[in-house]
Tab-separated table of C-alpha atoms in Angstrom:
chain	number	residue	atom	x	y	z
A	150	UNK	CA	93.708	46.801	153.192
A	151	UNK	CA	96.851	47.583	151.353
A	152	UNK	CA	97.786	49.485	147.958
A	153	UNK	CA	100.994	48.846	146.046
A	154	UNK	CA	102.696	51.284	143.810
A	155	UNK	CA	100.573	51.069	140.852
A	156	UNK	CA	97.328	51.426	142.704
A	157	UNK	CA	98.832	54.470	144.171
A	158	UNK	CA	99.557	56.028	140.973
A	159	UNK	CA	95.845	55.205	139.812
A	160	UNK	CA	94.735	56.841	142.829
A	161	UNK	CA	96.929	60.008	142.441
A	162	UNK	CA	95.688	60.095	138.695
A	163	UNK	CA	91.954	59.966	139.512
A	164	UNK	CA	91.635	61.478	143.005
A	165	UNK	CA	90.698	64.962	141.316
A	166	UNK	CA	88.067	63.178	139.211
A	167	UNK	CA	87.696	61.138	136.087
A	168	UNK	CA	87.851	63.043	132.884
A	169	UNK	CA	84.211	63.731	131.303
A	170	UNK	CA	85.102	62.508	127.836
A	171	UNK	CA	83.835	59.318	126.017
A	172	UNK	CA	86.791	56.963	127.142
A	173	UNK	CA	87.904	58.380	130.740
A	174	UNK	CA	89.537	55.001	131.637
A	175	UNK	CA	91.381	54.733	128.364
A	176	UNK	CA	92.636	58.332	129.032
A	177	UNK	CA	93.770	57.577	132.519
A	178	UNK	CA	95.503	54.188	131.364
A	179	UNK	CA	97.321	56.254	128.613
A	180	UNK	CA	98.597	58.783	131.263
A	181	UNK	CA	99.852	55.927	133.362
A	182	UNK	CA	101.186	53.836	130.550
A	183	UNK	CA	99.031	51.025	131.755
A	184	UNK	CA	96.699	48.801	129.502
A	185	UNK	CA	93.100	49.774	129.937
A	186	UNK	CA	91.990	46.375	130.950
A	187	UNK	CA	94.658	46.435	133.679
A	188	UNK	CA	93.523	49.701	134.873
A	189	UNK	CA	89.840	48.698	134.914
A	190	UNK	CA	90.879	45.456	136.776
A	191	UNK	CA	92.692	47.104	139.293
A	192	UNK	CA	90.000	49.836	139.937
A	193	UNK	CA	87.368	46.969	140.251
A	194	UNK	CA	89.766	45.179	142.745
A	195	UNK	CA	90.288	48.335	144.733
A	196	UNK	CA	86.287	48.869	144.776
A	197	UNK	CA	85.906	45.380	145.974
A	198	UNK	CA	88.468	45.907	148.817
A	199	UNK	CA	86.876	49.205	149.763
A	200	UNK	CA	89.743	51.197	148.828
A	201	UNK	CA	87.483	52.822	146.473
A	202	UNK	CA	84.009	53.226	148.184
A	203	UNK	CA	82.226	54.228	144.912
A	204	UNK	CA	82.799	55.649	141.567
A	205	UNK	CA	80.056	58.415	141.429
A	206	UNK	CA	78.889	61.919	140.722
A	207	UNK	CA	78.767	64.214	143.928
A	208	UNK	CA	76.006	66.553	143.688
A	209	UNK	CA	76.915	70.020	145.202
A	210	UNK	CA	74.319	69.921	147.981
A	211	UNK	CA	74.588	73.623	148.526
A	212	UNK	CA	73.695	74.305	145.116
A	213	UNK	CA	70.832	71.900	145.198
A	214	UNK	CA	69.267	73.833	148.308
A	215	UNK	CA	70.753	71.667	151.254
A	216	UNK	CA	72.419	74.732	152.769
A	217	UNK	CA	71.943	73.989	156.659
A	218	UNK	CA	74.047	71.298	158.039
A	219	UNK	CA	74.725	70.366	161.740
A	220	UNK	CA	77.001	68.075	163.656
A	221	UNK	CA	74.720	66.071	165.774
A	222	UNK	CA	76.181	64.358	168.885
A	223	UNK	CA	74.723	61.657	171.069
A	224	UNK	CA	75.587	59.837	174.153
A	225	UNK	CA	74.525	56.347	173.240
A	226	UNK	CA	74.855	53.440	175.468
A	227	UNK	CA	77.945	51.509	174.814
A	228	UNK	CA	76.436	48.139	174.420
A	229	UNK	CA	74.106	49.608	171.739
A	230	UNK	CA	76.352	52.133	169.871
A	231	UNK	CA	77.429	49.879	166.970
A	232	UNK	CA	74.013	48.651	166.107
A	233	UNK	CA	72.329	51.931	166.536
A	234	UNK	CA	75.258	53.861	164.889
A	235	UNK	CA	74.716	51.638	161.812
A	236	UNK	CA	71.092	52.475	161.671
A	237	UNK	CA	71.823	56.237	161.954
A	238	UNK	CA	74.472	56.051	159.183
A	239	UNK	CA	72.088	54.333	156.783
A	240	UNK	CA	69.647	57.493	157.079
A	241	UNK	CA	69.655	59.275	153.613
A	242	UNK	CA	70.256	62.709	155.355
A	243	UNK	CA	73.468	61.575	157.245
A	244	UNK	CA	76.618	62.249	155.575
A	245	UNK	CA	79.125	61.152	157.941
A	246	UNK	CA	78.452	58.772	160.986
A	247	UNK	CA	81.256	57.704	163.502
A	248	UNK	CA	81.924	56.522	167.103
A	249	UNK	CA	84.446	58.551	168.866
A	250	UNK	CA	85.694	58.487	172.366
A	251	UNK	CA	84.061	60.658	175.130
A	252	UNK	CA	85.962	63.448	176.678
A	253	UNK	CA	85.770	65.277	180.174
A	254	UNK	CA	82.780	67.589	179.701
A	255	UNK	CA	81.752	65.678	176.423
A	256	UNK	CA	79.562	62.634	177.002
A	257	UNK	CA	78.799	62.158	173.409
A	258	UNK	CA	80.239	59.028	171.525
A	259	UNK	CA	78.095	59.019	168.314
A	260	UNK	CA	78.688	61.867	165.684
A	261	UNK	CA	76.334	62.216	162.856
A	262	UNK	CA	76.450	64.989	160.319
A	263	UNK	CA	72.806	66.087	159.282
A	264	UNK	CA	71.893	67.984	156.164
A	265	UNK	CA	68.665	69.862	155.153
A	266	UNK	CA	67.354	72.877	153.419
A	267	UNK	CA	67.023	74.848	156.645
A	268	UNK	CA	67.766	74.474	160.248
A	269	UNK	CA	64.031	73.737	160.775
A	270	UNK	CA	64.478	70.717	158.426
A	271	UNK	CA	67.837	69.646	160.214
A	272	UNK	CA	66.094	69.885	163.599
A	273	UNK	CA	63.077	67.612	162.178
A	274	UNK	CA	65.857	65.142	160.956
A	275	UNK	CA	67.583	65.368	164.090
A	276	UNK	CA	64.165	64.367	165.801
A	277	UNK	CA	64.061	61.297	163.708
A	278	UNK	CA	67.716	60.257	165.076
A	279	UNK	CA	66.465	60.850	168.540
A	280	UNK	CA	63.203	58.494	167.979
A	281	UNK	CA	65.302	55.999	166.458
A	282	UNK	CA	67.892	55.972	169.527
A	283	UNK	CA	65.052	55.927	172.066
A	284	UNK	CA	66.169	55.365	175.735
A	285	UNK	CA	69.529	54.152	174.706
A	286	UNK	CA	70.369	57.826	174.280
A	287	UNK	CA	71.201	59.679	177.496
A	288	UNK	CA	72.163	63.171	176.239
A	289	UNK	CA	72.206	64.976	172.784
A	290	UNK	CA	73.432	68.149	171.183
A	291	UNK	CA	73.868	69.706	167.778
A	292	UNK	CA	76.778	72.079	166.769
A	293	UNK	CA	76.013	74.190	163.518
A	294	UNK	CA	78.996	75.579	161.614
A	295	UNK	CA	78.945	79.212	161.601
A	296	UNK	CA	82.185	79.686	159.548
A	297	UNK	CA	84.664	77.769	157.401
A	298	UNK	CA	88.086	78.509	158.797
A	299	UNK	CA	90.113	76.522	156.496
A	300	UNK	CA	89.441	73.769	153.761
A	301	UNK	CA	91.861	71.881	151.754
A	302	UNK	CA	91.512	68.432	150.004
A	303	UNK	CA	93.223	65.286	151.308
A	304	UNK	CA	95.719	64.348	148.605
A	305	UNK	CA	98.246	61.470	148.246
A	306	UNK	CA	101.352	61.782	146.066
A	307	UNK	CA	101.876	59.401	143.292
A	308	UNK	CA	105.246	58.015	144.334
A	309	UNK	CA	106.304	55.984	147.402
B	262	UNK	CA	82.727	75.500	145.474
B	263	UNK	CA	79.522	77.255	145.126
B	264	UNK	CA	77.806	77.397	148.320
B	265	UNK	CA	74.498	79.211	147.082
B	266	UNK	CA	71.555	77.390	145.996
B	267	UNK	CA	70.963	77.378	142.132
B	268	UNK	CA	68.014	79.436	140.742
B	269	UNK	CA	64.933	76.946	140.509
B	270	UNK	CA	65.021	77.063	136.767
B	271	UNK	CA	68.707	76.170	136.408
B	272	UNK	CA	68.153	72.485	136.275
B	273	UNK	CA	65.594	70.556	133.869
B	274	UNK	CA	64.027	67.168	134.495
B	275	UNK	CA	66.770	65.445	132.703
B	276	UNK	CA	69.663	67.177	134.689
B	277	UNK	CA	67.869	66.097	137.856
B	278	UNK	CA	67.530	62.393	136.693
B	279	UNK	CA	71.183	62.312	135.958
B	280	UNK	CA	72.132	63.830	139.259
B	281	UNK	CA	69.774	61.290	141.073
B	282	UNK	CA	71.181	58.260	139.201
B	283	UNK	CA	74.734	58.972	138.891
B	284	UNK	CA	75.342	59.612	142.683
B	285	UNK	CA	74.607	55.892	143.131
B	286	UNK	CA	77.304	54.768	140.857
B	287	UNK	CA	79.260	55.081	137.743
B	288	UNK	CA	80.564	52.055	135.627
B	289	UNK	CA	83.949	50.805	134.987
B	290	UNK	CA	83.928	50.103	131.174
B	291	UNK	CA	85.744	51.198	128.007
B	292	UNK	CA	82.821	53.502	127.196
B	293	UNK	CA	81.227	54.109	130.627
B	294	UNK	CA	79.092	57.096	129.591
B	295	UNK	CA	77.283	54.926	127.038
B	296	UNK	CA	76.427	52.355	129.585
B	297	UNK	CA	75.190	54.866	131.866
B	298	UNK	CA	73.328	56.902	129.090
B	299	UNK	CA	71.483	53.593	127.973
B	300	UNK	CA	70.140	53.092	131.600
B	301	UNK	CA	68.859	56.863	131.496
B	302	UNK	CA	67.551	56.699	128.140
B	303	UNK	CA	70.062	59.285	126.733
B	304	UNK	CA	72.434	59.283	124.098
B	305	UNK	CA	76.235	58.974	125.154
B	306	UNK	CA	77.313	62.528	123.819
B	307	UNK	CA	74.324	64.158	125.444
B	308	UNK	CA	75.197	62.679	128.973
B	309	UNK	CA	78.806	63.800	128.544
B	310	UNK	CA	77.496	67.361	127.558
B	311	UNK	CA	74.993	67.546	130.398
B	312	UNK	CA	77.673	66.485	132.935
B	313	UNK	CA	80.155	69.141	131.711
B	314	UNK	CA	77.265	71.772	131.799
B	315	UNK	CA	76.318	70.441	135.345
B	316	UNK	CA	79.941	70.783	136.420
B	317	UNK	CA	80.242	74.591	134.971
B	318	UNK	CA	77.010	75.411	136.775
B	319	UNK	CA	78.540	74.352	139.963
B	320	UNK	CA	75.955	71.590	140.618
B	321	UNK	CA	78.710	68.857	140.858
B	322	UNK	CA	81.457	68.946	143.360
B	323	UNK	CA	83.372	65.632	142.254
B	324	UNK	CA	82.865	63.167	139.614
B	325	UNK	CA	85.061	60.099	139.846
B	326	UNK	CA	86.065	57.709	142.288
B	327	UNK	CA	85.723	58.164	146.194
B	328	UNK	CA	88.608	56.653	148.195
B	329	UNK	CA	88.734	55.459	151.767
B	330	UNK	CA	91.401	58.055	153.046
B	331	UNK	CA	92.607	55.465	155.736
B	332	UNK	CA	93.089	52.848	153.117
B	333	UNK	CA	95.433	55.202	151.236
B	334	UNK	CA	97.689	55.293	154.218
B	335	UNK	CA	97.823	58.016	156.528
B	336	UNK	CA	96.065	59.029	159.976
B	337	UNK	CA	93.248	61.345	160.771
B	338	UNK	CA	91.885	62.855	164.005
B	339	UNK	CA	89.081	65.208	164.632
B	340	UNK	CA	90.079	67.738	167.118
B	341	UNK	CA	88.162	70.478	169.029
B	342	UNK	CA	89.155	73.452	171.201
B	343	UNK	CA	87.374	76.032	173.496
B	344	UNK	CA	88.822	79.137	172.299
B	345	UNK	CA	87.650	82.484	174.083
B	346	UNK	CA	85.931	84.930	171.622
B	347	UNK	CA	88.615	87.632	171.923
B	348	UNK	CA	91.416	85.206	171.083
B	349	UNK	CA	89.736	83.427	168.213
B	350	UNK	CA	91.321	85.186	165.266
B	351	UNK	CA	94.852	84.742	166.852
B	352	UNK	CA	94.395	81.081	167.630
B	353	UNK	CA	92.671	80.308	164.155
B	354	UNK	CA	95.888	81.782	162.500
B	355	UNK	CA	98.210	79.593	164.547
B	356	UNK	CA	95.905	76.523	163.906
B	357	UNK	CA	95.546	76.980	160.266
B	358	UNK	CA	99.282	77.587	159.857
B	359	UNK	CA	99.862	73.709	160.525
B	360	UNK	CA	99.760	71.922	157.045
B	361	UNK	CA	98.215	69.000	158.823
B	362	UNK	CA	95.201	70.980	159.518
B	363	UNK	CA	92.873	69.761	156.539
B	364	UNK	CA	89.637	71.557	157.553
B	365	UNK	CA	88.611	73.884	160.211
B	366	UNK	CA	85.109	74.865	161.108
B	367	UNK	CA	83.820	77.392	163.678
B	368	UNK	CA	80.780	75.740	165.637
B	369	UNK	CA	77.981	76.941	167.870
B	370	UNK	CA	79.345	75.289	171.206
B	371	UNK	CA	81.688	76.029	174.216
B	372	UNK	CA	84.065	73.775	172.157
B	373	UNK	CA	83.867	76.308	169.192
B	374	UNK	CA	86.754	75.464	166.910
B	375	UNK	CA	86.635	71.917	165.093
B	376	UNK	CA	89.305	70.775	162.809
B	377	UNK	CA	90.643	67.571	161.278
B	378	UNK	CA	94.275	66.733	161.487
B	379	UNK	CA	95.718	64.602	158.397
B	380	UNK	CA	99.215	63.129	158.679
B	381	UNK	CA	101.278	60.219	157.365
B	382	UNK	CA	101.340	58.511	160.725
B	383	UNK	CA	99.670	58.512	164.269
B	384	UNK	CA	102.755	60.129	165.717
B	385	UNK	CA	102.431	62.918	163.055
B	386	UNK	CA	98.909	63.463	164.443
B	387	UNK	CA	100.092	63.734	168.160
B	388	UNK	CA	103.083	66.000	167.231
B	389	UNK	CA	100.778	68.547	165.511
B	390	UNK	CA	98.189	68.443	168.269
B	391	UNK	CA	100.857	68.916	170.879
B	392	UNK	CA	102.395	71.768	169.006
B	393	UNK	CA	99.038	73.441	168.594
B	394	UNK	CA	98.575	73.123	172.393
B	395	UNK	CA	102.110	74.713	173.147
B	396	UNK	CA	101.653	77.491	170.703
B	397	UNK	CA	98.177	78.353	171.818
B	398	UNK	CA	98.363	77.393	175.451
B	399	UNK	CA	94.959	75.758	174.934
B	400	UNK	CA	93.711	72.007	175.151
B	401	UNK	CA	93.273	70.349	171.760
B	402	UNK	CA	90.557	67.705	172.599
B	403	UNK	CA	91.162	64.598	170.332
B	404	UNK	CA	88.235	62.547	168.983
B	405	UNK	CA	89.766	59.879	166.564
B	406	UNK	CA	87.216	57.608	165.002
B	407	UNK	CA	86.679	54.392	166.720
B	408	UNK	CA	84.176	53.178	164.228
B	409	UNK	CA	82.777	54.400	160.982
B	410	UNK	CA	79.373	53.486	159.594
B	411	UNK	CA	78.299	52.967	156.253
B	412	UNK	CA	76.678	56.089	154.755
B	413	UNK	CA	73.350	56.148	152.942
B	414	UNK	CA	73.528	59.767	152.176
B	415	UNK	CA	71.790	60.997	149.017
B	416	UNK	CA	71.049	64.586	147.944
B	417	UNK	CA	67.608	64.714	146.386
B	418	UNK	CA	67.851	66.692	142.960
């Protein structure tokens, strides 16, 4: 999955978001000195290749009342981990879902971020995951965030 | 970013319909708001005004393309440390000073500090993590992703 210099400039110009004006792609194309058809074709191609996951509106889940979240972690049998991880990721209350290596004193290989309007709701959703994993899960835990210590966006530069 | 819930009457039914519909996708077209508005039974200019208003309210965090960070080039790694309470602030300052630390959370666990390292290369990740270990004298546990699953996350509005 590679991107060329023009794709990179398109990413740099749109990573903070699209203008909320009648012709956002025309506006971006103008900034980049590209024809709007070329810009749209490249964005469609990036979407097909998975470089753009989706073009969408991201609601602020805190503003909409989903103020509780926990990083649920699971020790899932290796030979079932890919299949079960895919099922957990597809749940509508899971915002991130990854397999990661275990470590000493850390038996968990499946990480799923669970969101809800309260810790009770997060716990209820965690129970749904637990039921889904069944006996393939040998241990579990959940880590609630108590403080944001640092948060910066991921940004790329337009050149290079 | 707003982290407190909006008052219950801040959004009306049309706002909620827009939030629910556009989190699934937004078209690539010369007049994309006209295309999206038609599907919602709205006028183009009303949809634009509503989205601007939702953004001002803090009901929207982002509007536009979501990129696969790895596809854009670069390396990422989730890391965790077990930091004694008495040393937490000191370690936090040392960790946050690294530009490679993209975000950092305190969490309820023996491993109580969790952060993401983002660098141009895998070597950059290793160098940052090693430097944090030297500066703090503590182990940086590294949890790089082995597999990422498609996400069905939706925020009901």
